[in-house]
C-alpha cells in the first residue's frame, strides 16, 4: 500500500489499521500503527507490526490488511487530511507471532 504520491507538500503521515486472518474457522486479528515521512510527489513505502489480540497466533498463509492514513494539511493550518488505505492481501511465508506488513 504505497502512500504519499498525491501529496503536494512534504508531510508526516500517521497510519493505523487491522490485520485479519481466518484459519480453521478461527478469526485472528491484530491492530497496527505507524508513521512515515512522505516527500512531495514520491511514493512512500512503509511497514508496521501487528500483534494478534487473542490467544491464536498468525499462521502461514494469507492475511487481509485494512487501514487509514492521515496527516496535518501542510497548506491549511489546523486541517487534517485522511484517506482509507485500499484493502490488500499479504501472504505470510512463515508463522510469526506478529505480522510485519511491508507495503
mmCIF file of N, CA and C in Angstrom:
data_model
loop_
_atom_site.group_PDB
_atom_site.id
_atom_site.type_symbol
_atom_site.label_atom_id
_atom_site.label_comp_id
_atom_site.label_asym_id
_atom_site.label_seq_id
_atom_site.Cartn_x
_atom_site.Cartn_y
_atom_site.Cartn_z
ATOM 1 N N UNK A 1 0.815 -1.166 0.000
ATOM 2 C CA UNK A 1 0.000 0.000 0.000
ATOM 3 C C UNK A 1 0.868 1.243 0.000
ATOM 4 N N UNK A 2 1.442 1.583 -1.104
ATOM 5 C CA UNK A 2 2.236 2.799 -1.125
ATOM 6 C C UNK A 2 1.370 4.027 -0.899
ATOM 7 N N UNK A 3 1.912 4.995 -0.203
ATOM 8 C CA UNK A 3 1.186 6.238 0.039
ATOM 9 C C UNK A 3 2.092 7.409 -0.287
ATOM 10 N N UNK A 4 1.533 8.580 -0.375
ATOM 11 C CA UNK A 4 2.319 9.791 -0.490
ATOM 12 C C UNK A 4 2.346 10.413 -1.865
ATOM 13 N N UNK A 5 2.051 9.696 -2.914
ATOM 14 C CA UNK A 5 2.185 10.228 -4.262
ATOM 15 C C UNK A 5 1.251 11.413 -4.503
ATOM 16 N N UNK A 6 0.115 11.456 -3.826
ATOM 17 C CA UNK A 6 -0.855 12.522 -4.057
ATOM 18 C C UNK A 6 -0.566 13.785 -3.243
ATOM 19 N N UNK A 7 0.441 13.760 -2.392
ATOM 20 C CA UNK A 7 0.742 14.927 -1.572
ATOM 21 C C UNK A 7 1.322 16.048 -2.417
ATOM 22 N N UNK A 8 0.941 17.278 -2.099
ATOM 23 C CA UNK A 8 1.515 18.421 -2.809
ATOM 24 C C UNK A 8 2.518 19.166 -1.930
ATOM 25 N N UNK A 9 2.914 18.529 -0.809
ATOM 26 C CA UNK A 9 3.941 19.063 0.084
ATOM 27 C C UNK A 9 4.427 17.926 0.966
ATOM 28 N N UNK A 10 5.635 18.053 1.504
ATOM 29 C CA UNK A 10 6.148 17.037 2.417
ATOM 30 C C UNK A 10 5.257 16.968 3.655
ATOM 31 N N UNK A 11 5.073 15.763 4.197
ATOM 32 C CA UNK A 11 4.234 15.607 5.389
ATOM 33 C C UNK A 11 4.588 14.312 6.111
ATOM 34 N N UNK A 12 4.363 14.307 7.426
ATOM 35 C CA UNK A 12 4.455 13.080 8.203
ATOM 36 C C UNK A 12 3.057 12.486 8.274
ATOM 37 N N UNK A 13 2.925 11.253 7.821
ATOM 38 C CA UNK A 13 1.630 10.590 7.737
ATOM 39 C C UNK A 13 1.543 9.528 8.829
ATOM 40 N N UNK A 14 0.444 9.549 9.569
ATOM 41 C CA UNK A 14 0.169 8.556 10.606
ATOM 42 C C UNK A 14 -0.671 7.438 9.983
ATOM 43 N N UNK A 15 -0.433 6.206 10.417
ATOM 44 C CA UNK A 15 -1.138 5.039 9.886
ATOM 45 C C UNK A 15 -1.745 4.230 11.017
ATOM 46 N N UNK A 16 -2.893 3.634 10.756
ATOM 47 C CA UNK A 16 -3.446 2.648 11.682
ATOM 48 C C UNK A 16 -4.316 1.696 10.891
ATOM 49 N N UNK A 17 -4.464 0.497 11.414
ATOM 50 C CA UNK A 17 -5.281 -0.470 10.694
ATOM 51 C C UNK A 17 -5.383 -1.796 11.415
ATOM 52 N N UNK A 18 -5.819 -2.791 10.656
ATOM 53 C CA UNK A 18 -6.100 -4.107 11.211
ATOM 54 C C UNK A 18 -5.660 -5.188 10.235
ATOM 55 N N UNK A 19 -4.999 -6.203 10.770
ATOM 56 C CA UNK A 19 -4.637 -7.398 10.010
ATOM 57 C C UNK A 19 -5.587 -8.499 10.447
ATOM 58 N N UNK A 20 -6.217 -9.172 9.480
ATOM 59 C CA UNK A 20 -7.201 -10.214 9.785
ATOM 60 C C UNK A 20 -6.858 -11.482 9.010
ATOM 61 N N UNK A 21 -6.974 -12.611 9.686
ATOM 62 C CA UNK A 21 -6.738 -13.907 9.062
ATOM 63 C C UNK A 21 -7.772 -14.900 9.593
ATOM 64 N N UNK A 22 -8.247 -15.780 8.725
ATOM 65 C CA UNK A 22 -9.150 -16.856 9.141
ATOM 66 C C UNK A 22 -8.437 -18.171 8.871
ATOM 67 N N UNK A 23 -8.233 -18.975 9.925
ATOM 68 C CA UNK A 23 -7.589 -20.280 9.816
ATOM 69 C C UNK A 23 -8.383 -21.287 10.626
ATOM 70 N N UNK A 24 -8.806 -22.361 9.964
ATOM 71 C CA UNK A 24 -9.569 -23.432 10.629
ATOM 72 C C UNK A 24 -10.752 -22.863 11.405
ATOM 73 N N UNK A 25 -11.486 -21.964 10.763
ATOM 74 C CA UNK A 25 -12.675 -21.318 11.305
ATOM 75 C C UNK A 25 -12.396 -20.418 12.515
ATOM 76 N N UNK A 26 -11.149 -20.052 12.731
ATOM 77 C CA UNK A 26 -10.777 -19.142 13.810
ATOM 78 C C UNK A 26 -10.366 -17.814 13.174
ATOM 79 N N UNK A 27 -10.942 -16.714 13.673
ATOM 80 C CA UNK A 27 -10.581 -15.385 13.190
ATOM 81 C C UNK A 27 -9.449 -14.850 14.060
ATOM 82 N N UNK A 28 -8.349 -14.492 13.410
ATOM 83 C CA UNK A 28 -7.166 -13.960 14.094
ATOM 84 C C UNK A 28 -7.030 -12.508 13.649
ATOM 85 N N UNK A 29 -6.963 -11.588 14.617
ATOM 86 C CA UNK A 29 -6.877 -10.162 14.292
ATOM 87 C C UNK A 29 -5.783 -9.500 15.117
ATOM 88 N N UNK A 30 -5.215 -8.465 14.525
ATOM 89 C CA UNK A 30 -4.233 -7.672 15.249
ATOM 90 C C UNK A 30 -4.156 -6.277 14.675
ATOM 91 N N UNK A 31 -4.160 -5.255 15.534
ATOM 92 C CA UNK A 31 -4.065 -3.869 15.065
ATOM 93 C C UNK A 31 -2.613 -3.487 14.784
ATOM 94 N N UNK A 32 -2.449 -2.436 13.982
ATOM 95 C CA UNK A 32 -1.120 -1.867 13.763
ATOM 96 C C UNK A 32 -1.223 -0.348 13.734
ATOM 97 N N UNK A 33 -0.125 0.302 14.068
ATOM 98 C CA UNK A 33 0.011 1.750 13.928
ATOM 99 C C UNK A 33 1.408 2.026 13.411
ATOM 100 N N UNK A 34 1.585 3.201 12.838
ATOM 101 C CA UNK A 34 2.901 3.570 12.349
ATOM 102 C C UNK A 34 2.893 4.978 11.808
ATOM 103 N N UNK A 35 4.023 5.389 11.290
ATOM 104 C CA UNK A 35 4.129 6.695 10.657
ATOM 105 C C UNK A 35 5.187 6.621 9.585
ATOM 106 N N UNK A 36 5.050 7.490 8.614
ATOM 107 C CA UNK A 36 6.014 7.554 7.521
ATOM 108 C C UNK A 36 6.183 9.011 7.116
ATOM 109 N N UNK A 37 7.422 9.398 6.878
ATOM 110 C CA UNK A 37 7.707 10.748 6.397
ATOM 111 C C UNK A 37 7.623 10.724 4.878
ATOM 112 N N UNK A 38 6.668 11.441 4.327
ATOM 113 C CA UNK A 38 6.429 11.464 2.886
ATOM 114 C C UNK A 38 7.040 12.713 2.261
ATOM 115 N N UNK A 39 7.539 12.534 1.056
ATOM 116 C CA UNK A 39 8.118 13.630 0.284
ATOM 117 C C UNK A 39 7.201 13.901 -0.901
ATOM 118 N N UNK A 40 6.928 15.157 -1.144
ATOM 119 C CA UNK A 40 6.023 15.569 -2.213
ATOM 120 C C UNK A 40 6.329 14.845 -3.527
ATOM 121 N N UNK A 41 5.287 14.223 -4.117
ATOM 122 C CA UNK A 41 5.389 13.595 -5.424
ATOM 123 C C UNK A 41 6.047 12.234 -5.459
ATOM 124 N N UNK A 42 6.528 11.727 -4.328
ATOM 125 C CA UNK A 42 7.188 10.422 -4.293
ATOM 126 C C UNK A 42 6.319 9.404 -3.575
ATOM 127 N N UNK A 43 6.413 8.153 -4.006
ATOM 128 C CA UNK A 43 5.713 7.068 -3.340
ATOM 129 C C UNK A 43 6.503 6.681 -2.093
ATOM 130 N N UNK A 44 5.815 6.535 -0.982
ATOM 131 C CA UNK A 44 6.469 6.176 0.279
ATOM 132 C C UNK A 44 6.106 4.739 0.644
ATOM 133 N N UNK A 45 7.110 3.909 0.827
ATOM 134 C CA UNK A 45 6.888 2.559 1.313
ATOM 135 C C UNK A 45 6.874 2.603 2.844
ATOM 136 N N UNK A 46 6.109 1.719 3.456
ATOM 137 C CA UNK A 46 6.021 1.732 4.905
ATOM 138 C C UNK A 46 5.880 0.312 5.421
ATOM 139 N N UNK A 47 6.120 0.147 6.695
ATOM 140 C CA UNK A 47 5.911 -1.152 7.338
ATOM 141 C C UNK A 47 5.338 -0.913 8.724
ATOM 142 N N UNK A 48 4.638 -1.895 9.223
ATOM 143 C CA UNK A 48 4.069 -1.839 10.569
ATOM 144 C C UNK A 48 3.957 -3.269 11.087
ATOM 145 N N UNK A 49 3.962 -3.426 12.390
ATOM 146 C CA UNK A 49 3.851 -4.747 13.002
ATOM 147 C C UNK A 49 2.506 -4.885 13.687
ATOM 148 N N UNK A 50 1.829 -6.005 13.419
ATOM 149 C CA UNK A 50 0.539 -6.295 14.054
ATOM 150 C C UNK A 50 0.704 -7.505 14.969
ATOM 151 N N UNK A 51 0.337 -7.343 16.219
ATOM 152 C CA UNK A 51 0.337 -8.448 17.180
ATOM 153 C C UNK A 51 -1.089 -8.964 17.316
ATOM 154 N N UNK A 52 -1.298 -10.295 17.276
ATOM 155 C CA UNK A 52 -2.660 -10.814 17.425
ATOM 156 C C UNK A 52 -3.209 -10.492 18.811
ATOM 157 N N UNK A 53 -4.499 -10.161 18.863
ATOM 158 C CA UNK A 53 -5.104 -9.752 20.129
ATOM 159 C C UNK A 53 -5.580 -10.932 20.967
ATOM 160 N N UNK A 54 -5.793 -12.072 20.382
ATOM 161 C CA UNK A 54 -6.279 -13.233 21.122
ATOM 162 C C UNK A 54 -5.158 -14.186 21.471
ATOM 163 N N UNK A 55 -5.543 -15.440 21.696
ATOM 164 C CA UNK A 55 -4.563 -16.463 22.079
ATOM 165 C C UNK A 55 -3.999 -17.218 20.881
ATOM 166 N N UNK A 56 -4.575 -17.016 19.686
ATOM 167 C CA UNK A 56 -4.117 -17.726 18.491
ATOM 168 C C UNK A 56 -3.157 -16.831 17.706
ATOM 169 N N UNK A 57 -1.945 -17.310 17.444
ATOM 170 C CA UNK A 57 -1.001 -16.506 16.669
ATOM 171 C C UNK A 57 -1.354 -16.512 15.181
ATOM 172 N N UNK A 58 -0.818 -15.544 14.443
ATOM 173 C CA UNK A 58 -0.980 -15.556 12.997
ATOM 174 C C UNK A 58 -0.336 -16.816 12.435
ATOM 175 N N UNK A 59 -0.901 -17.330 11.353
ATOM 176 C CA UNK A 59 -0.447 -18.565 10.727
ATOM 177 C C UNK A 59 0.157 -18.267 9.352
ATOM 178 N N UNK A 60 0.902 -19.225 8.837
ATOM 179 C CA UNK A 60 1.408 -19.130 7.473
ATOM 180 C C UNK A 60 0.216 -19.069 6.522
ATOM 181 N N UNK A 61 0.282 -18.188 5.524
ATOM 182 C CA UNK A 61 -0.814 -18.050 4.563
ATOM 183 C C UNK A 61 -1.223 -16.605 4.377
ATOM 184 N N UNK A 62 -2.410 -16.403 3.863
ATOM 185 C CA UNK A 62 -2.884 -15.060 3.510
ATOM 186 C C UNK A 62 -3.496 -14.339 4.713
ATOM 187 N N UNK A 63 -3.240 -13.019 4.769
ATOM 188 C CA UNK A 63 -3.884 -12.132 5.739
ATOM 189 C C UNK A 63 -4.414 -10.929 4.976
ATOM 190 N N UNK A 64 -5.498 -10.350 5.461
ATOM 191 C CA UNK A 64 -6.066 -9.141 4.875
ATOM 192 C C UNK A 64 -5.645 -7.945 5.721
ATOM 193 N N UNK A 65 -5.223 -6.875 5.051
ATOM 194 C CA UNK A 65 -4.776 -5.663 5.723
ATOM 195 C C UNK A 65 -5.678 -4.512 5.301
ATOM 196 N N UNK A 66 -6.269 -3.830 6.288
ATOM 197 C CA UNK A 66 -7.085 -2.644 6.035
ATOM 198 C C UNK A 66 -6.588 -1.532 6.954
ATOM 199 N N UNK A 67 -6.882 -0.294 6.588
ATOM 200 C CA UNK A 67 -6.450 0.785 7.465
ATOM 201 C C UNK A 67 -6.709 2.153 6.887
ATOM 202 N N UNK A 68 -6.175 3.141 7.581
ATOM 203 C CA UNK A 68 -6.310 4.523 7.125
ATOM 204 C C UNK A 68 -5.017 5.273 7.414
ATOM 205 N N UNK A 69 -4.865 6.390 6.725
ATOM 206 C CA UNK A 69 -3.699 7.257 6.899
ATOM 207 C C UNK A 69 -4.183 8.686 7.024
ATOM 208 N N UNK A 70 -3.506 9.471 7.839
ATOM 209 C CA UNK A 70 -3.903 10.871 7.986
ATOM 210 C C UNK A 70 -2.669 11.721 8.305
ATOM 211 N N UNK A 71 -2.798 13.008 7.966
ATOM 212 C CA UNK A 71 -1.718 13.963 8.220
ATOM 213 C C UNK A 71 -2.305 15.351 8.372
ATOM 214 N N UNK A 72 -1.562 16.228 9.028
ATOM 215 C CA UNK A 72 -1.940 17.634 9.070
ATOM 216 C C UNK A 72 -1.754 18.205 7.675
ATOM 217 N N UNK A 73 -2.741 18.931 7.198
ATOM 218 C CA UNK A 73 -2.660 19.542 5.876
ATOM 219 C C UNK A 73 -1.593 20.636 5.916
ATOM 220 N N UNK A 74 -0.521 20.500 5.103
ATOM 221 C CA UNK A 74 0.549 21.496 5.144
ATOM 222 C C UNK A 74 0.141 22.857 4.570
ATOM 223 N N UNK A 75 -0.982 22.901 3.855
ATOM 224 C CA UNK A 75 -1.426 24.153 3.245
ATOM 225 C C UNK A 75 -2.479 24.898 4.062
ATOM 226 N N UNK A 76 -3.185 24.195 4.931
ATOM 227 C CA UNK A 76 -4.266 24.788 5.724
ATOM 228 C C UNK A 76 -4.076 24.398 7.184
ATOM 229 N N UNK A 77 -3.542 25.298 7.954
ATOM 230 C CA UNK A 77 -3.245 25.032 9.357
ATOM 231 C C UNK A 77 -4.496 24.573 10.105
ATOM 232 N N UNK A 78 -4.346 23.520 10.879
ATOM 233 C CA UNK A 78 -5.448 23.005 11.681
ATOM 234 C C UNK A 78 -6.331 22.002 10.950
ATOM 235 N N UNK A 79 -6.153 21.829 9.660
ATOM 236 C CA UNK A 79 -6.948 20.867 8.896
ATOM 237 C C UNK A 79 -6.211 19.524 8.828
ATOM 238 N N UNK A 80 -6.960 18.452 8.905
ATOM 239 C CA UNK A 80 -6.401 17.106 8.810
ATOM 240 C C UNK A 80 -6.929 16.445 7.547
ATOM 241 N N UNK A 81 -6.030 15.795 6.824
ATOM 242 C CA UNK A 81 -6.398 15.048 5.628
ATOM 243 C C UNK A 81 -6.338 13.567 5.975
ATOM 244 N N UNK A 82 -7.404 12.829 5.693
ATOM 245 C CA UNK A 82 -7.447 11.399 5.990
ATOM 246 C C UNK A 82 -7.907 10.634 4.765
ATOM 247 N N UNK A 83 -7.288 9.468 4.531
ATOM 248 C CA UNK A 83 -7.682 8.587 3.433
ATOM 249 C C UNK A 83 -7.739 7.152 3.941
ATOM 250 N N UNK A 84 -8.629 6.388 3.351
ATOM 251 C CA UNK A 84 -8.676 4.957 3.638
ATOM 252 C C UNK A 84 -7.655 4.265 2.743
ATOM 253 N N UNK A 85 -6.889 3.344 3.313
ATOM 254 C CA UNK A 85 -5.944 2.570 2.523
ATOM 255 C C UNK A 85 -6.708 1.474 1.794
ATOM 256 N N UNK A 86 -6.359 1.220 0.571
ATOM 257 C CA UNK A 86 -7.024 0.155 -0.194
ATOM 258 C C UNK A 86 -6.775 -1.181 0.496
ATOM 259 N N UNK A 87 -7.833 -1.991 0.706
ATOM 260 C CA UNK A 87 -7.631 -3.312 1.311
ATOM 261 C C UNK A 87 -6.634 -4.125 0.477
ATOM 262 N N UNK A 88 -5.739 -4.811 1.162
ATOM 263 C CA UNK A 88 -4.686 -5.575 0.499
ATOM 264 C C UNK A 88 -4.552 -6.940 1.155
ATOM 265 N N UNK A 89 -4.215 -7.943 0.363
ATOM 266 C CA UNK A 89 -3.933 -9.271 0.886
ATOM 267 C C UNK A 89 -2.427 -9.491 0.841
ATOM 268 N N UNK A 90 -1.882 -9.923 1.966
ATOM 269 C CA UNK A 90 -0.455 -10.207 2.095
ATOM 270 C C UNK A 90 -0.321 -11.694 2.411
ATOM 271 N N UNK A 91 0.683 -12.354 1.837
ATOM 272 C CA UNK A 91 0.915 -13.767 2.118
ATOM 273 C C UNK A 91 2.082 -13.908 3.084
ATOM 274 N N UNK A 92 1.818 -14.559 4.222
ATOM 275 C CA UNK A 92 2.867 -14.831 5.204
ATOM 276 C C UNK A 92 3.575 -16.118 4.786
ATOM 277 N N UNK A 93 4.892 -16.079 4.691
ATOM 278 C CA UNK A 93 5.648 -17.253 4.271
ATOM 279 C C UNK A 93 6.088 -18.113 5.445
ATOM 280 N N UNK A 94 5.886 -17.613 6.636
ATOM 281 C CA UNK A 94 6.145 -18.390 7.852
ATOM 282 C C UNK A 94 5.102 -17.986 8.883
ATOM 283 N N UNK A 95 5.052 -18.666 9.995
ATOM 284 C CA UNK A 95 4.051 -18.398 11.015
ATOM 285 C C UNK A 95 4.666 -17.565 12.136
ATOM 286 N N UNK A 96 4.668 -16.234 11.997
ATOM 287 C CA UNK A 96 5.250 -15.377 13.030
ATOM 288 C C UNK A 96 4.284 -15.163 14.193
ATOM 289 N N UNK A 97 4.810 -14.778 15.330
ATOM 290 C CA UNK A 97 3.959 -14.401 16.451
ATOM 291 C C UNK A 97 3.253 -13.098 16.136
ATOM 292 N N UNK A 98 3.939 -12.233 15.406
ATOM 293 C CA UNK A 98 3.367 -10.950 14.967
ATOM 294 C C UNK A 98 3.582 -10.845 13.465
ATOM 295 N N UNK A 99 2.844 -9.962 12.844
ATOM 296 C CA UNK A 99 2.954 -9.772 11.398
ATOM 297 C C UNK A 99 3.593 -8.418 11.136
ATOM 298 N N UNK A 100 4.654 -8.403 10.338
ATOM 299 C CA UNK A 100 5.191 -7.129 9.866
ATOM 300 C C UNK A 100 4.756 -6.986 8.419
ATOM 301 N N UNK A 101 3.879 -6.057 8.188
ATOM 302 C CA UNK A 101 3.340 -5.833 6.842
ATOM 303 C C UNK A 101 4.175 -4.786 6.138
ATOM 304 N N UNK A 102 4.921 -5.203 5.138
ATOM 305 C CA UNK A 102 5.720 -4.269 4.357
ATOM 306 C C UNK A 102 4.900 -3.849 3.163
ATOM 307 N N UNK A 103 4.627 -2.570 3.063
ATOM 308 C CA UNK A 103 3.781 -2.084 1.984
ATOM 309 C C UNK A 103 4.526 -1.087 1.148
#
